[in-house]
Amino acid sequence: MMKYTGYLHILALAVAIYGTYHQVDAVQNNKPFSPALAIALTVMLLLRVPNQICVATREFHGWYSVFGTLMGAAGFAFLGYTEYQQSKKEKKE
């Protein structure tokens, strides 16, 4: 199982690179409230959780990593939501 969840790390990296590209593009086009990066980082962190759970079943301290990753994902998700709301507000003005 751990072997297969390890491949999610590669996908997670691709998602983070994609989100970073879109965030840079948004900033260059005067759209600083784009939620692209926050959403990409949320997805990236969530894709890493299954592998971290595999590690945590072998090493108890791995659960700290799982918890930290989930907290980080929640933070980025909230940031993405906030940026989305702000971009909607900017479009109305």
PDB file of C-alpha atoms in Angstrom:
ATOM      1  CA  MET A   1       0.000   0.000   0.000  1.00  0.00           C
ATOM      2  CA  MET A   2       2.785   2.407   0.896  1.00  0.00           C
ATOM      3  CA  LYS A   3       4.369   1.918  -2.534  1.00  0.00           C
ATOM      4  CA  TYR A   4       1.213   3.073  -4.288  1.00  0.00           C
ATOM      5  CA  THR A   5       0.509   5.988  -1.976  1.00  0.00           C
ATOM      6  CA  GLY A   6       4.061   7.142  -2.612  1.00  0.00           C
ATOM      7  CA  TYR A   7       3.074   7.837  -6.208  1.00  0.00           C
ATOM      8  CA  LEU A   8       0.561  10.372  -4.901  1.00  0.00           C
ATOM      9  CA  HIS A   9       3.563  12.502  -3.895  1.00  0.00           C
ATOM     10  CA  ILE A  10       4.453  12.873  -7.579  1.00  0.00           C
ATOM     11  CA  LEU A  11       0.890  13.908  -8.393  1.00  0.00           C
ATOM     12  CA  ALA A  12       0.937  16.280  -5.419  1.00  0.00           C
ATOM     13  CA  LEU A  13       4.065  17.940  -6.758  1.00  0.00           C
ATOM     14  CA  ALA A  14       2.486  18.355 -10.204  1.00  0.00           C
ATOM     15  CA  VAL A  15      -0.604  19.960  -8.640  1.00  0.00           C
ATOM     16  CA  ALA A  16       1.556  22.393  -6.647  1.00  0.00           C
ATOM     17  CA  ILE A  17       3.539  23.390  -9.747  1.00  0.00           C
ATOM     18  CA  TYR A  18       0.317  23.878 -11.731  1.00  0.00           C
ATOM     19  CA  GLY A  19      -1.198  26.043  -8.986  1.00  0.00           C
ATOM     20  CA  THR A  20       1.966  28.099  -8.670  1.00  0.00           C
ATOM     21  CA  TYR A  21       1.993  28.729 -12.419  1.00  0.00           C
ATOM     22  CA  HIS A  22      -1.624  29.927 -12.335  1.00  0.00           C
ATOM     23  CA  GLN A  23      -0.978  32.139  -9.303  1.00  0.00           C
ATOM     24  CA  VAL A  24       1.998  33.808 -10.991  1.00  0.00           C
ATOM     25  CA  ASP A  25      -0.120  34.339 -14.109  1.00  0.00           C
ATOM     26  CA  ALA A  26      -2.924  35.845 -12.018  1.00  0.00           C
ATOM     27  CA  VAL A  27      -0.576  38.269 -10.265  1.00  0.00           C
ATOM     28  CA  GLN A  28       0.966  39.321 -13.574  1.00  0.00           C
ATOM     29  CA  ASN A  29      -2.538  40.033 -14.905  1.00  0.00           C
ATOM     30  CA  ASN A  30      -3.523  42.146 -11.880  1.00  0.00           C
ATOM     31  CA  LYS A  31      -5.726  39.474 -10.312  1.00  0.00           C
ATOM     32  CA  PRO A  32      -4.034  39.170  -6.905  1.00  0.00           C
ATOM     33  CA  PHE A  33      -7.020  37.469  -5.282  1.00  0.00           C
ATOM     34  CA  SER A  34      -6.819  34.314  -7.377  1.00  0.00           C
ATOM     35  CA  PRO A  35      -7.377  31.248  -5.202  1.00  0.00           C
ATOM     36  CA  ALA A  36      -5.305  29.042  -7.550  1.00  0.00           C
ATOM     37  CA  LEU A  37      -2.274  28.577  -5.320  1.00  0.00           C
ATOM     38  CA  ALA A  38      -4.251  28.063  -2.119  1.00  0.00           C
ATOM     39  CA  ILE A  39      -6.439  25.444  -3.786  1.00  0.00           C
ATOM     40  CA  ALA A  40      -3.435  23.707  -5.329  1.00  0.00           C
ATOM     41  CA  LEU A  41      -1.634  23.570  -1.987  1.00  0.00           C
ATOM     42  CA  THR A  42      -4.754  22.225  -0.287  1.00  0.00           C
ATOM     43  CA  VAL A  43      -5.014  19.424  -2.851  1.00  0.00           C
ATOM     44  CA  MET A  44      -1.269  18.764  -2.675  1.00  0.00           C
ATOM     45  CA  LEU A  45      -1.366  18.343   1.085  1.00  0.00           C
ATOM     46  CA  LEU A  46      -4.440  16.110   0.961  1.00  0.00           C
ATOM     47  CA  LEU A  47      -2.767  13.865  -1.638  1.00  0.00           C
ATOM     48  CA  ARG A  48       0.104  13.329   0.784  1.00  0.00           C
ATOM     49  CA  VAL A  49      -2.092  12.186   3.691  1.00  0.00           C
ATOM     50  CA  PRO A  50      -2.566   8.528   2.608  1.00  0.00           C
ATOM     51  CA  ASN A  51       1.189   7.960   2.506  1.00  0.00           C
ATOM     52  CA  GLN A  52       1.632   9.697   5.834  1.00  0.00           C
ATOM     53  CA  ILE A  53      -1.012   7.439   7.353  1.00  0.00           C
ATOM     54  CA  CYS A  54       0.943   4.422   6.118  1.00  0.00           C
ATOM     55  CA  VAL A  55       4.035   5.752   7.867  1.00  0.00           C
ATOM     56  CA  ALA A  56       2.038   6.593  10.994  1.00  0.00           C
ATOM     57  CA  THR A  57       0.816   3.001  11.309  1.00  0.00           C
ATOM     58  CA  ARG A  58       4.487   1.973  11.664  1.00  0.00           C
ATOM     59  CA  GLU A  59       5.803   4.942  13.645  1.00  0.00           C
ATOM     60  CA  PHE A  60       3.538   6.628  16.177  1.00  0.00           C
ATOM     61  CA  HIS A  61       5.144  10.056  15.744  1.00  0.00           C
ATOM     62  CA  GLY A  62       3.926   9.949  12.127  1.00  0.00           C
ATOM     63  CA  TRP A  63       0.475  10.899  13.394  1.00  0.00           C
ATOM     64  CA  TYR A  64       1.867  14.337  14.245  1.00  0.00           C
ATOM     65  CA  SER A  65       2.736  14.718  10.586  1.00  0.00           C
ATOM     66  CA  VAL A  66      -0.746  13.608   9.522  1.00  0.00           C
ATOM     67  CA  PHE A  67      -2.354  16.072  11.931  1.00  0.00           C
ATOM     68  CA  GLY A  68      -0.057  18.904  10.834  1.00  0.00           C
ATOM     69  CA  THR A  69      -0.742  18.214   7.175  1.00  0.00           C
ATOM     70  CA  LEU A  70      -4.496  18.235   7.727  1.00  0.00           C
ATOM     71  CA  MET A  71      -4.246  21.506   9.666  1.00  0.00           C
ATOM     72  CA  GLY A  72      -2.167  23.027   6.866  1.00  0.00           C
ATOM     73  CA  ALA A  73      -4.671  21.847   4.265  1.00  0.00           C
ATOM     74  CA  ALA A  74      -7.505  23.377   6.286  1.00  0.00           C
ATOM     75  CA  GLY A  75      -5.617  26.666   6.495  1.00  0.00           C
ATOM     76  CA  PHE A  76      -4.952  26.784   2.755  1.00  0.00           C
ATOM     77  CA  ALA A  77      -8.570  25.812   2.051  1.00  0.00           C
ATOM     78  CA  PHE A  78      -9.761  28.718   4.190  1.00  0.00           C
ATOM     79  CA  LEU A  79      -7.328  31.046   2.423  1.00  0.00           C
ATOM     80  CA  GLY A  80      -8.607  29.832  -0.962  1.00  0.00           C
ATOM     81  CA  TYR A  81     -12.192  30.464   0.118  1.00  0.00           C
ATOM     82  CA  THR A  82     -11.283  33.947   1.343  1.00  0.00           C
ATOM     83  CA  GLU A  83      -9.477  34.775  -1.905  1.00  0.00           C
ATOM     84  CA  TYR A  84     -12.421  33.470  -3.918  1.00  0.00           C
ATOM     85  CA  GLN A  85     -14.825  35.673  -1.955  1.00  0.00           C
ATOM     86  CA  GLN A  86     -12.542  38.675  -2.420  1.00  0.00           C
ATOM     87  CA  SER A  87     -12.244  38.075  -6.173  1.00  0.00           C
ATOM     88  CA  LYS A  88     -16.042  37.941  -6.449  1.00  0.00           C
ATOM     89  CA  LYS A  89     -16.246  41.207  -4.544  1.00  0.00           C
ATOM     90  CA  GLU A  90     -13.640  42.824  -6.823  1.00  0.00           C
ATOM     91  CA  LYS A  91     -15.589  41.760  -9.946  1.00  0.00           C
ATOM     92  CA  LYS A  92     -18.765  43.408  -8.648  1.00  0.00           C
ATOM     93  CA  GLU A  93     -17.007  46.755  -8.141  1.00  0.00           C
TER      94      GLU A  93
END
